[in-house]
Short mmCIF file of C-alpha atoms in Angstrom, two decimals:
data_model
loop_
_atom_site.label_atom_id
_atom_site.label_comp_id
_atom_site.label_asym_id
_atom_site.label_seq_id
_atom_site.Cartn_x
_atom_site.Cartn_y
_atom_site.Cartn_z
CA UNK A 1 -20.08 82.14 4.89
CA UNK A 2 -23.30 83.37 3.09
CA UNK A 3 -23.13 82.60 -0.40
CA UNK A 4 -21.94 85.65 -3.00
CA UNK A 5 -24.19 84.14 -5.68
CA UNK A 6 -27.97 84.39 -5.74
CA UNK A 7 -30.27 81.57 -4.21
CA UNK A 8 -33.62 80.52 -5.19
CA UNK A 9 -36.44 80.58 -2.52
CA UNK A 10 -39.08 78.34 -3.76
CA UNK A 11 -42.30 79.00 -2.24
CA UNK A 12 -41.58 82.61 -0.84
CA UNK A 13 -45.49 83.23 0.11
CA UNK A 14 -46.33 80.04 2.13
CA UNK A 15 -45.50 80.03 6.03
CA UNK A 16 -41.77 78.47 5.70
CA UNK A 17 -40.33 79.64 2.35
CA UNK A 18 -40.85 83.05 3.77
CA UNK A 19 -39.27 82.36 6.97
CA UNK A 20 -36.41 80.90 4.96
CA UNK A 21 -36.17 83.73 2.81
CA UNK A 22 -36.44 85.86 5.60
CA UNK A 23 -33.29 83.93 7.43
CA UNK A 24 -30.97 83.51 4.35
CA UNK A 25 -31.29 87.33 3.84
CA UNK A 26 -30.67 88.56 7.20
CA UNK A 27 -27.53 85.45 6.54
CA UNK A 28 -26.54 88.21 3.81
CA UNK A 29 -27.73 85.51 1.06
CA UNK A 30 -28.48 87.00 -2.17
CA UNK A 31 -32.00 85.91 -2.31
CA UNK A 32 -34.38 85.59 -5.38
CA UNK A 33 -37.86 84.88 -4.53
CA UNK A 34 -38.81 81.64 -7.32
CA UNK A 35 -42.72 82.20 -7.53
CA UNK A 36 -45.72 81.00 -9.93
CA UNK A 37 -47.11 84.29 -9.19
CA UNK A 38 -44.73 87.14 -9.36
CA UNK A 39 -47.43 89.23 -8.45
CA UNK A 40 -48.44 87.77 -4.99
CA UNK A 41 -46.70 89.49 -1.63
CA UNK A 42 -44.35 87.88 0.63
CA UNK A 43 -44.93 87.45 3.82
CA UNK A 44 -42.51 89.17 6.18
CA UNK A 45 -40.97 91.74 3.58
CA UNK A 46 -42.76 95.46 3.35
CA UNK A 47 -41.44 97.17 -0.37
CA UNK A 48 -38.68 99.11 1.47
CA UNK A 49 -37.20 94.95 2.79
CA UNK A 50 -37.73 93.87 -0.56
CA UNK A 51 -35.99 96.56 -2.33
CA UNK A 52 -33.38 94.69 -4.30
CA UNK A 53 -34.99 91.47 -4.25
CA UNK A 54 -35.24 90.04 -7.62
CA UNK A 55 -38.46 87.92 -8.59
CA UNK A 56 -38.54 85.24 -11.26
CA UNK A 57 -41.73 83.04 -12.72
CA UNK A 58 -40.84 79.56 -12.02
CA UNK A 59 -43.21 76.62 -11.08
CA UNK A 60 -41.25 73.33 -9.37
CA UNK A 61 -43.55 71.33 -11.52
CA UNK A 62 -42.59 72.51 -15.05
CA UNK A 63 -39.11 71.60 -15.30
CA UNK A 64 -37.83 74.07 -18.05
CA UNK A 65 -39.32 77.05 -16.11
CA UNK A 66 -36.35 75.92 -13.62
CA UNK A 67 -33.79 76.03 -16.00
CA UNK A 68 -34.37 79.55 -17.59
CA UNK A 69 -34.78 81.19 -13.28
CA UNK A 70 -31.49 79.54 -12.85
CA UNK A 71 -30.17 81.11 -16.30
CA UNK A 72 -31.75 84.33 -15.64
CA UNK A 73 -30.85 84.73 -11.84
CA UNK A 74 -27.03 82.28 -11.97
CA UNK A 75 -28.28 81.02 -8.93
CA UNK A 76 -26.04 78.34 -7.23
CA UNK A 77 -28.29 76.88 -4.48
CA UNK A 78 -31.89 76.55 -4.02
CA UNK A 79 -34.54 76.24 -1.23
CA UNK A 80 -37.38 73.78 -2.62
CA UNK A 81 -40.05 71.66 -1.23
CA UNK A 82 -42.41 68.60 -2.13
CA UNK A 83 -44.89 69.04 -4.91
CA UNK A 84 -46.97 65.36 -3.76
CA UNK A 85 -48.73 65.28 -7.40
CA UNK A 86 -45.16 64.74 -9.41
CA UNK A 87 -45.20 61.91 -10.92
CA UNK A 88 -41.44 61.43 -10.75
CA UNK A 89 -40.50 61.57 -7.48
CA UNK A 90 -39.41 65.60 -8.77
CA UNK A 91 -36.24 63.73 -10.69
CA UNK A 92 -37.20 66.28 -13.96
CA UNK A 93 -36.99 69.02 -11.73
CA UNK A 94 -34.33 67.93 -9.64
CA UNK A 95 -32.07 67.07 -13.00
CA UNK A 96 -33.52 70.15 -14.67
CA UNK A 97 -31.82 72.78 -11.09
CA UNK A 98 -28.61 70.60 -11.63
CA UNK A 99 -28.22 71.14 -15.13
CA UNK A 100 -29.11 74.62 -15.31
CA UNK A 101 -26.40 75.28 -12.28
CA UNK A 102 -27.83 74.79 -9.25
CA UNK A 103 -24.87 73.38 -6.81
CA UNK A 104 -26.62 72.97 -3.77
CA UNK A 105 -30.02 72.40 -2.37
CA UNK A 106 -32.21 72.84 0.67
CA UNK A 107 -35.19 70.68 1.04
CA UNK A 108 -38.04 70.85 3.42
CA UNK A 109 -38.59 66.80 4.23
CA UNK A 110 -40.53 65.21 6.86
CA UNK A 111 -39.58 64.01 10.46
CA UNK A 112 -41.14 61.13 9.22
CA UNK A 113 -38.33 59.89 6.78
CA UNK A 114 -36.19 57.16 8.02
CA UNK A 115 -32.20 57.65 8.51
CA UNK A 116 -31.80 54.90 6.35
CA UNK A 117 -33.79 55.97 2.66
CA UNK A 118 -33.06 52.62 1.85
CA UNK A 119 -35.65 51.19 4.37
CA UNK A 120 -38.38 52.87 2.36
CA UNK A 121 -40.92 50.52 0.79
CA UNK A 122 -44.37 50.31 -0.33
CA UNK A 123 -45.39 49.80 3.24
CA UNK A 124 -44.04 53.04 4.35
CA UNK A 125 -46.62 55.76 5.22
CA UNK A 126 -47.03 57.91 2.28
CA UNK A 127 -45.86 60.95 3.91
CA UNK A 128 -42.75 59.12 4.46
CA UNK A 129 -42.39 57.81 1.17
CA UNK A 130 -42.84 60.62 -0.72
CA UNK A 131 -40.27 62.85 0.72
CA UNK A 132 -37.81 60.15 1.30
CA UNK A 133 -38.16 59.62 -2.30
CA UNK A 134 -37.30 62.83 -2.98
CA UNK A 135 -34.17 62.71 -0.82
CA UNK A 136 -33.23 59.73 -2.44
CA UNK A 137 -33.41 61.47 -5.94
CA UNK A 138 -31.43 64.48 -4.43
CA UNK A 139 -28.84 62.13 -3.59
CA UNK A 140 -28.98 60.33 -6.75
CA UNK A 141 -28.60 63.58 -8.47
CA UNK A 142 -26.72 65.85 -6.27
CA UNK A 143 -24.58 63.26 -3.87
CA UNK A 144 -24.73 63.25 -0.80
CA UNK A 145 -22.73 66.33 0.07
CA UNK A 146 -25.03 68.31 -2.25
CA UNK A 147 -28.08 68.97 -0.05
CA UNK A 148 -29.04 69.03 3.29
CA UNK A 149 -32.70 67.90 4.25
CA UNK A 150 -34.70 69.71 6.81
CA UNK A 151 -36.98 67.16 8.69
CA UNK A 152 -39.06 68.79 11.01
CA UNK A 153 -42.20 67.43 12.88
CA UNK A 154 -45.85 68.10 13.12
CA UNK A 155 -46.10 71.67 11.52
CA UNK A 156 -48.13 74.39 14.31
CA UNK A 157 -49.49 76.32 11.09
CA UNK A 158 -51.88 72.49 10.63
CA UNK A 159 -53.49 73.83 13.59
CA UNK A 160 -55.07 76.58 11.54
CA UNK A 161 -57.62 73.92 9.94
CA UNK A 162 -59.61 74.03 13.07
CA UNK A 163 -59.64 78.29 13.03
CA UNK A 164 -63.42 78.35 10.87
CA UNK A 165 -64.38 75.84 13.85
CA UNK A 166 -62.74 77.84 16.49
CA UNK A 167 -64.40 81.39 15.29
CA UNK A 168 -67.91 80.11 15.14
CA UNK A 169 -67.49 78.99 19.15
CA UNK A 170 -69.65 75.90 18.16
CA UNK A 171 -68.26 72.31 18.45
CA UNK A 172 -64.45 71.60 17.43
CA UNK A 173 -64.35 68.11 15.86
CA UNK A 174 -61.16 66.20 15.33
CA UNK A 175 -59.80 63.09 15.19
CA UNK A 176 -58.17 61.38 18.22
CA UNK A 177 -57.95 65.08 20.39
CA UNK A 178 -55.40 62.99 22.75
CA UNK A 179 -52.91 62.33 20.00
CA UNK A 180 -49.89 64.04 20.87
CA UNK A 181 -47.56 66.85 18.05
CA UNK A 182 -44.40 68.95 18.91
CA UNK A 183 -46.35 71.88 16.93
CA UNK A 184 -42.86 73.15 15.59
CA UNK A 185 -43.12 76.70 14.37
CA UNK A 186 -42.15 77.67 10.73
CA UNK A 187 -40.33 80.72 11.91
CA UNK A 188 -38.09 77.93 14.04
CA UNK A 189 -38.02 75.60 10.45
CA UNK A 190 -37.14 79.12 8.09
CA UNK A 191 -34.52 80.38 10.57
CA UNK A 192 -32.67 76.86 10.43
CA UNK A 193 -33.72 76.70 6.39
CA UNK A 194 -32.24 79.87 5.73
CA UNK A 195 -29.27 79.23 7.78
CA UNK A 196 -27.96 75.95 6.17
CA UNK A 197 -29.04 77.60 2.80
CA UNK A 198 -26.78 80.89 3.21
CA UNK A 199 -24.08 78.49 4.76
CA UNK A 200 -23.82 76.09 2.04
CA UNK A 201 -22.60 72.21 2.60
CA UNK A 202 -19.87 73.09 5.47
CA UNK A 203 -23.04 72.51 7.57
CA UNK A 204 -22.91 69.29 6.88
CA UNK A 205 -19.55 68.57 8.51
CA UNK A 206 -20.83 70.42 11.13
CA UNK A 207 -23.61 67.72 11.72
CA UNK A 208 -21.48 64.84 11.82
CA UNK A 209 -21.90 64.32 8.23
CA UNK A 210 -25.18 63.37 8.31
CA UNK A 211 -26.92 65.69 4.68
CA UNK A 212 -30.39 65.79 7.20
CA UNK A 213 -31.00 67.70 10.45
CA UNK A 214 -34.20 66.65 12.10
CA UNK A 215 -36.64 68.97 13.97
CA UNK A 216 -39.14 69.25 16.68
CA UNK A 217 -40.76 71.98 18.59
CA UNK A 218 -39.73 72.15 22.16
CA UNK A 219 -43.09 71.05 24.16
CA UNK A 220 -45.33 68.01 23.23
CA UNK A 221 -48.90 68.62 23.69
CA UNK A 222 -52.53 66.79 22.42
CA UNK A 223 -54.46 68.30 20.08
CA UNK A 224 -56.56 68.78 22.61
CA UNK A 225 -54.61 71.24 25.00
CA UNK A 226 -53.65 72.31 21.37
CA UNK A 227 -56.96 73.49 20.67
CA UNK A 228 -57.87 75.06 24.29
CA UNK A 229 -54.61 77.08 23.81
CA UNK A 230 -55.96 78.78 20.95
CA UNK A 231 -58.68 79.70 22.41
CA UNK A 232 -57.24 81.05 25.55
CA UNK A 233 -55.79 83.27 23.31
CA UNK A 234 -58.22 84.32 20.71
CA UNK A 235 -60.75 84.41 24.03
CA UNK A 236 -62.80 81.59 22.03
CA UNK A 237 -65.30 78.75 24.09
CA UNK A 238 -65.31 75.46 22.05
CA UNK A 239 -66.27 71.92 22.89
CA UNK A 240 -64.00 69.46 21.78
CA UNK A 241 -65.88 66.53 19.73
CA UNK A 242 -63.87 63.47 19.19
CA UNK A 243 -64.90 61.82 15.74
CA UNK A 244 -65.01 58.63 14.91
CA UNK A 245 -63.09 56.48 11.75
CA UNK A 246 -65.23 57.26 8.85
CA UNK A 247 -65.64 60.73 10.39
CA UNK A 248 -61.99 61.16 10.74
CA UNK A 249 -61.33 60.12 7.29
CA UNK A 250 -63.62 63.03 5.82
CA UNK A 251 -61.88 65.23 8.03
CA UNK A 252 -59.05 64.39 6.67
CA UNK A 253 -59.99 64.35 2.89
CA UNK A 254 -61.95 67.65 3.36
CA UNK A 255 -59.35 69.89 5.01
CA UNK A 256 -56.69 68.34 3.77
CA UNK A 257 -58.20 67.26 0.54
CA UNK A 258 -56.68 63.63 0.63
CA UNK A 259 -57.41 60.78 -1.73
CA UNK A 260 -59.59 58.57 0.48
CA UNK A 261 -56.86 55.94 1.05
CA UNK A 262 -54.77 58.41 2.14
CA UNK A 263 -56.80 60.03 4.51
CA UNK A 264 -56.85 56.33 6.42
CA UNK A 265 -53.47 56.46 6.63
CA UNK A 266 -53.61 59.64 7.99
CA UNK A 267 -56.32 57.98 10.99
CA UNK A 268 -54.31 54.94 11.48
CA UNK A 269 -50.88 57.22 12.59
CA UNK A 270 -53.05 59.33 14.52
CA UNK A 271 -54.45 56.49 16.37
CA UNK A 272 -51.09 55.05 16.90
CA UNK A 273 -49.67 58.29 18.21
CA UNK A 274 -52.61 58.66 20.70
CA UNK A 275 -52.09 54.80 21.68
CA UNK A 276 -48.17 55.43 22.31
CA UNK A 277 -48.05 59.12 23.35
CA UNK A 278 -44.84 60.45 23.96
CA UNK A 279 -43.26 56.88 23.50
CA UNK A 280 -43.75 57.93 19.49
CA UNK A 281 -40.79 59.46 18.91
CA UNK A 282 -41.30 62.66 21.34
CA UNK A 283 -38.73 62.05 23.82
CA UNK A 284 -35.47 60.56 24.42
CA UNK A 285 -32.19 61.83 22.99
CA UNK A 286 -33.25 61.35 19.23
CA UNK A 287 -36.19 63.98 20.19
CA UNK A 288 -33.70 66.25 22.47
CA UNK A 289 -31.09 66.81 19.81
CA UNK A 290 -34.02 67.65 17.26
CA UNK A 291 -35.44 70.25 20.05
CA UNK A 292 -31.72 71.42 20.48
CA UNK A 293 -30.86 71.97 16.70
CA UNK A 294 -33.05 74.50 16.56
CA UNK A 295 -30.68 76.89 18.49
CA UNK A 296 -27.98 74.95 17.03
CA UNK A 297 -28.64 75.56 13.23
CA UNK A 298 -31.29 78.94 14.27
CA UNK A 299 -29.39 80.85 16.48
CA UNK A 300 -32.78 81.36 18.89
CA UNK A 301 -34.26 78.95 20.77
CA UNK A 302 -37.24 76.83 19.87
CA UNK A 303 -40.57 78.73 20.20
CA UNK A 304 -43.27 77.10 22.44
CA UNK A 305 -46.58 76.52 20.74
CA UNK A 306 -48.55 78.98 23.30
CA UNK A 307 -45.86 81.89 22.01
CA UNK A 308 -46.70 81.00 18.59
CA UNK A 309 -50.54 81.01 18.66
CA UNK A 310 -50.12 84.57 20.43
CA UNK A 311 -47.70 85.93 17.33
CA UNK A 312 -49.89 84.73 15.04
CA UNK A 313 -53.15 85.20 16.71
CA UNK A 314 -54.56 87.16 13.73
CA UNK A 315 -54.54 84.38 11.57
CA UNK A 316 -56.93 82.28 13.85
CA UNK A 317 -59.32 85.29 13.76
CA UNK A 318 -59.25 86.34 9.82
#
């Protein structure tokens, strides 16, 4: 049952807190959109949708904005995501949503994240280790019956870094083309969001007790076909150019602007996903029950990535 009280959507502008949003509500959550800028739109809401909607300043890294949205609003449960530059693994701002009243939280997490958070360790990749240190502060905080973590995989709005490349018609350049993603859709992430945020913890028992449900997008594909999808749609020509290490690494720290060490990281799983293909955790049961939880936890099934480039086909060409 969708919760009476109001709930914080953190991130209400970006690609999945306005999917969420967009779920919990039509979930008959109370929403409150949480926002730096109370000014900015929301994707997915026209004034007439939004009518009702409260809006509240609050900034995930500032800690006592937190506490006076949840005063303000008496919001019970939260949708929040990872802020990489806190220093504290977000344990201020976790302990400051706690404190304030927050009873419950959603967190967008990583595929990435092991089932065991005690596995983590300085060798784990830093996408990994940053939201699994988050979980393990939510759990530290909250228990573990007081959020649920949404893992999903390889995000298809990252395909949008190649759209400047892709509208010139010159030469696309990427790193390892043949590397293999799920390209999950952040509709498909929101809808399942939304619907474990309206819901509350009984999901939980629902998934076996386990406080995380994992998430991929239905059909595999390289970068590559990735790419010539796109334009297919947009009725682009591009040439694929593979780069090379040192070119992949600026690639990485310019569109994704990642410290340089980082940005190796970044190589080194690509590389290892285009060595092992499918074999990297995109197929088997582990991958089928993530594909299938979409419907299970959504209500719709997964959206393919060619379905997705065509819905948002004006974003590749603005």
């Amino acid at each position: 049952m969708a919760s009476k009280d109001p709930v914080l959507i953190f991130g209400p502008t970006g690609h999945v807190g306005s999917s969420t949003a967009r779920a919990a509500h039509e979930h008959g959550a109370n929403i409150v959109f949480a926002m730096r800028d109370t000014n900015k739109a929301v994707p997915g809401f026209s004034a007439d949708q939004e009518r009702g909607i409260e809006r509240v300043y609050a900034d995930l890294t500032k800690p006592d904005t937190l506490q006076e949205a949840v005063t303000k609003t008496g919001a019970k449960r939260a949708f929040m995501y990872l802020v990489f530059t806190a220093s504290d693994h977000m344990r201020s701002s976790i302990t400051a949503l706690k404190l304030a009243g927050i009873e419950f939280i959603v967190f967008l997490s990583s595929y990435t994240v092991p089932d065991d958070l005690n596995s983590l360790s300085k060798d784990t990749n830093f996408i990994a280790l940053a939201h699994g240190k988050v979980e393990t502060v939510l759990k530290e905080v909250y228990g573990p019956a007081g959020y649920v973590a949404v893992r999903p995989g390889g995000f298809a709005t990252n395909t949008l870094r190649w759209k400047d490349m892709i509208k010139t018609g010159g030469d696309i350049k990427t790193p390892y083309p043949e590397a293999l993603f799920d390209w999950i859709s952040d509709e498909d992430i929101g809808r399942v969001a939304g619907s474990v945020l309206a819901k509350g913890p009984e999901v939980i028992q629902e998934n076996g007790g386990r406080n995380w449900i994992l998430l991929f997008g239905p059909h595999p594909i390289s970068q590559a076909d990735a790419i010539e999808t796109i334009c297919k749609v947009t009725g682009r020509d591009a040439k694929i150019m593979p780069l090379d290490e040192e070119g992949s690494v600026e690639f990485y720290t310019t569109t994704s602007h990642l410290p340089e060490p980082l940005s190796r990281q970044m190589v080194g799983m690509l590389k290892k996903r285009a060595e092992l293909g499918k074999s990297d955790g995109l197929e088997g049961p582990k991958y089928e029950e993530a594909v299938a939880n979409i419907q299970k936890y959504g209500g719709k099934a997964p959206t393919g990535f060619k379905q997705w480039v065509e819905k948002n086909k004006d974003e590749f060409e603005a």
